[in-house]
Protein backbone atom coordinates (compact mmCIF):
# COMPACT_ATOMS: atom_id res chain seq x y z
CA UNK A 1 0.00 0.00 0.00
CA UNK A 2 1.25 3.41 -0.88
CA UNK A 3 0.94 5.98 1.87
CA UNK A 4 0.63 9.47 0.49
CA UNK A 5 1.12 12.36 2.86
CA UNK A 6 -1.81 14.67 3.30
CA UNK A 7 -0.72 18.19 2.60
CA UNK A 8 -2.09 21.46 3.83
CA UNK A 9 -3.44 22.16 0.33
CA UNK A 10 -5.37 18.87 0.37
CA UNK A 11 -6.98 19.75 3.70
CA UNK A 12 -7.79 23.28 2.58
CA UNK A 13 -9.35 22.10 -0.69
CA UNK A 14 -11.49 19.51 1.10
CA UNK A 15 -12.62 22.02 3.72
CA UNK A 16 -13.55 24.59 1.08
CA UNK A 17 -15.53 21.98 -0.86
CA UNK A 18 -17.40 21.00 2.31
CA UNK A 19 -18.20 24.58 3.36
CA UNK A 20 -19.24 25.77 -0.11
CA UNK A 21 -21.36 22.68 -0.65
CA UNK A 22 -23.52 23.36 2.41
CA UNK A 23 -23.79 27.12 2.05
CA UNK A 24 -26.43 26.96 -0.70
CA UNK A 25 -29.17 25.05 1.18
CA UNK A 26 -28.47 26.95 4.40
CA UNK A 27 -28.73 30.32 2.66
CA UNK A 28 -32.02 29.29 1.05
CA UNK A 29 -33.58 28.25 4.36
CA UNK A 30 -32.23 31.15 6.44
CA UNK A 31 -35.16 33.51 5.80
CA UNK A 32 -37.68 30.75 6.51
CA UNK A 33 -35.89 29.90 9.75
CA UNK A 34 -35.79 33.56 10.82
CA UNK A 35 -39.49 34.01 10.12
CA UNK A 36 -40.28 30.90 12.16
CA UNK A 37 -38.08 32.08 15.02
CA UNK A 38 -39.81 35.48 15.07
CA UNK A 39 -43.23 33.83 15.22
CA UNK A 40 -42.16 31.51 18.05
CA UNK A 41 -40.61 34.34 20.09
CA UNK A 42 -43.66 36.57 19.59
CA UNK A 43 -45.96 33.72 20.65
CA UNK A 44 -43.93 33.00 23.79
CA UNK A 45 -43.87 36.68 24.77
CA UNK A 46 -47.63 37.02 24.19
CA UNK A 47 -48.46 33.92 26.23
CA UNK A 48 -46.15 35.03 29.06
CA UNK A 49 -47.78 38.47 29.08
CA UNK A 50 -51.29 37.02 29.18
CA UNK A 51 -50.42 34.58 31.96
CA UNK A 52 -48.76 37.34 33.98
CA UNK A 53 -51.69 39.67 33.47
CA UNK A 54 -54.15 37.08 34.65
CA UNK A 55 -52.03 36.21 37.68
CA UNK A 56 -51.79 39.90 38.52
CA UNK A 57 -55.56 40.31 38.37
CA UNK A 58 -56.12 37.32 40.63
CA UNK A 59 -53.61 38.43 43.26
CA UNK A 60 -54.27 42.16 43.26
CA UNK A 61 -55.90 43.59 46.35
CA UNK A 62 -58.93 45.80 45.97
CA UNK A 63 -58.86 48.61 48.51
CA UNK A 64 -62.08 50.44 49.17
CA UNK A 65 -61.78 53.91 50.63
CA UNK A 66 -64.81 55.38 52.42
CA UNK A 67 -65.13 58.88 53.62
CA UNK A 68 -66.43 59.25 57.13
Coordinates of C-alpha atoms in Angstrom, one line a residue:
X1 CA 0.0 0.0 0.0
X2 CA 1.2 3.4 -0.9
X3 CA 0.9 6.0 1.9
X4 CA 0.6 9.5 0.5
X5 CA 1.1 12.4 2.9
X6 CA -1.8 14.7 3.3
X7 CA -0.7 18.2 2.6
X8 CA -2.1 21.5 3.8
X9 CA -3.4 22.2 0.3
X10 CA -5.4 18.9 0.4
X11 CA -7.0 19.8 3.7
X12 CA -7.8 23.3 2.6
X13 CA -9.4 22.1 -0.7
X14 CA -11.5 19.5 1.1
X15 CA -12.6 22.0 3.7
X16 CA -13.5 24.6 1.1
X17 CA -15.5 22.0 -0.9
X18 CA -17.4 21.0 2.3
X19 CA -18.2 24.6 3.4
X20 CA -19.2 25.8 -0.1
X21 CA -21.4 22.7 -0.7
X22 CA -23.5 23.4 2.4
X23 CA -23.8 27.1 2.0
X24 CA -26.4 27.0 -0.7
X25 CA -29.2 25.1 1.2
X26 CA -28.5 27.0 4.4
X27 CA -28.7 30.3 2.7
X28 CA -32.0 29.3 1.0
X29 CA -33.6 28.3 4.4
X30 CA -32.2 31.1 6.4
X31 CA -35.2 33.5 5.8
X32 CA -37.7 30.7 6.5
X33 CA -35.9 29.9 9.8
X34 CA -35.8 33.6 10.8
X35 CA -39.5 34.0 10.1
X36 CA -40.3 30.9 12.2
X37 CA -38.1 32.1 15.0
X38 CA -39.8 35.5 15.1
X39 CA -43.2 33.8 15.2
X40 CA -42.2 31.5 18.1
X41 CA -40.6 34.3 20.1
X42 CA -43.7 36.6 19.6
X43 CA -46.0 33.7 20.7
X44 CA -43.9 33.0 23.8
X45 CA -43.9 36.7 24.8
X46 CA -47.6 37.0 24.2
X47 CA -48.5 33.9 26.2
X48 CA -46.2 35.0 29.1
X49 CA -47.8 38.5 29.1
X50 CA -51.3 37.0 29.2
X51 CA -50.4 34.6 32.0
X52 CA -48.8 37.3 34.0
X53 CA -51.7 39.7 33.5
X54 CA -54.1 37.1 34.6
X55 CA -52.0 36.2 37.7
X56 CA -51.8 39.9 38.5
X57 CA -55.6 40.3 38.4
X58 CA -56.1 37.3 40.6
X59 CA -53.6 38.4 43.3
X60 CA -54.3 42.2 43.3
X61 CA -55.9 43.6 46.3
X62 CA -58.9 45.8 46.0
X63 CA -58.9 48.6 48.5
X64 CA -62.1 50.4 49.2
X65 CA -61.8 53.9 50.6
X66 CA -64.8 55.4 52.4
X67 CA -65.1 58.9 53.6
X68 CA -66.4 59.2 57.1

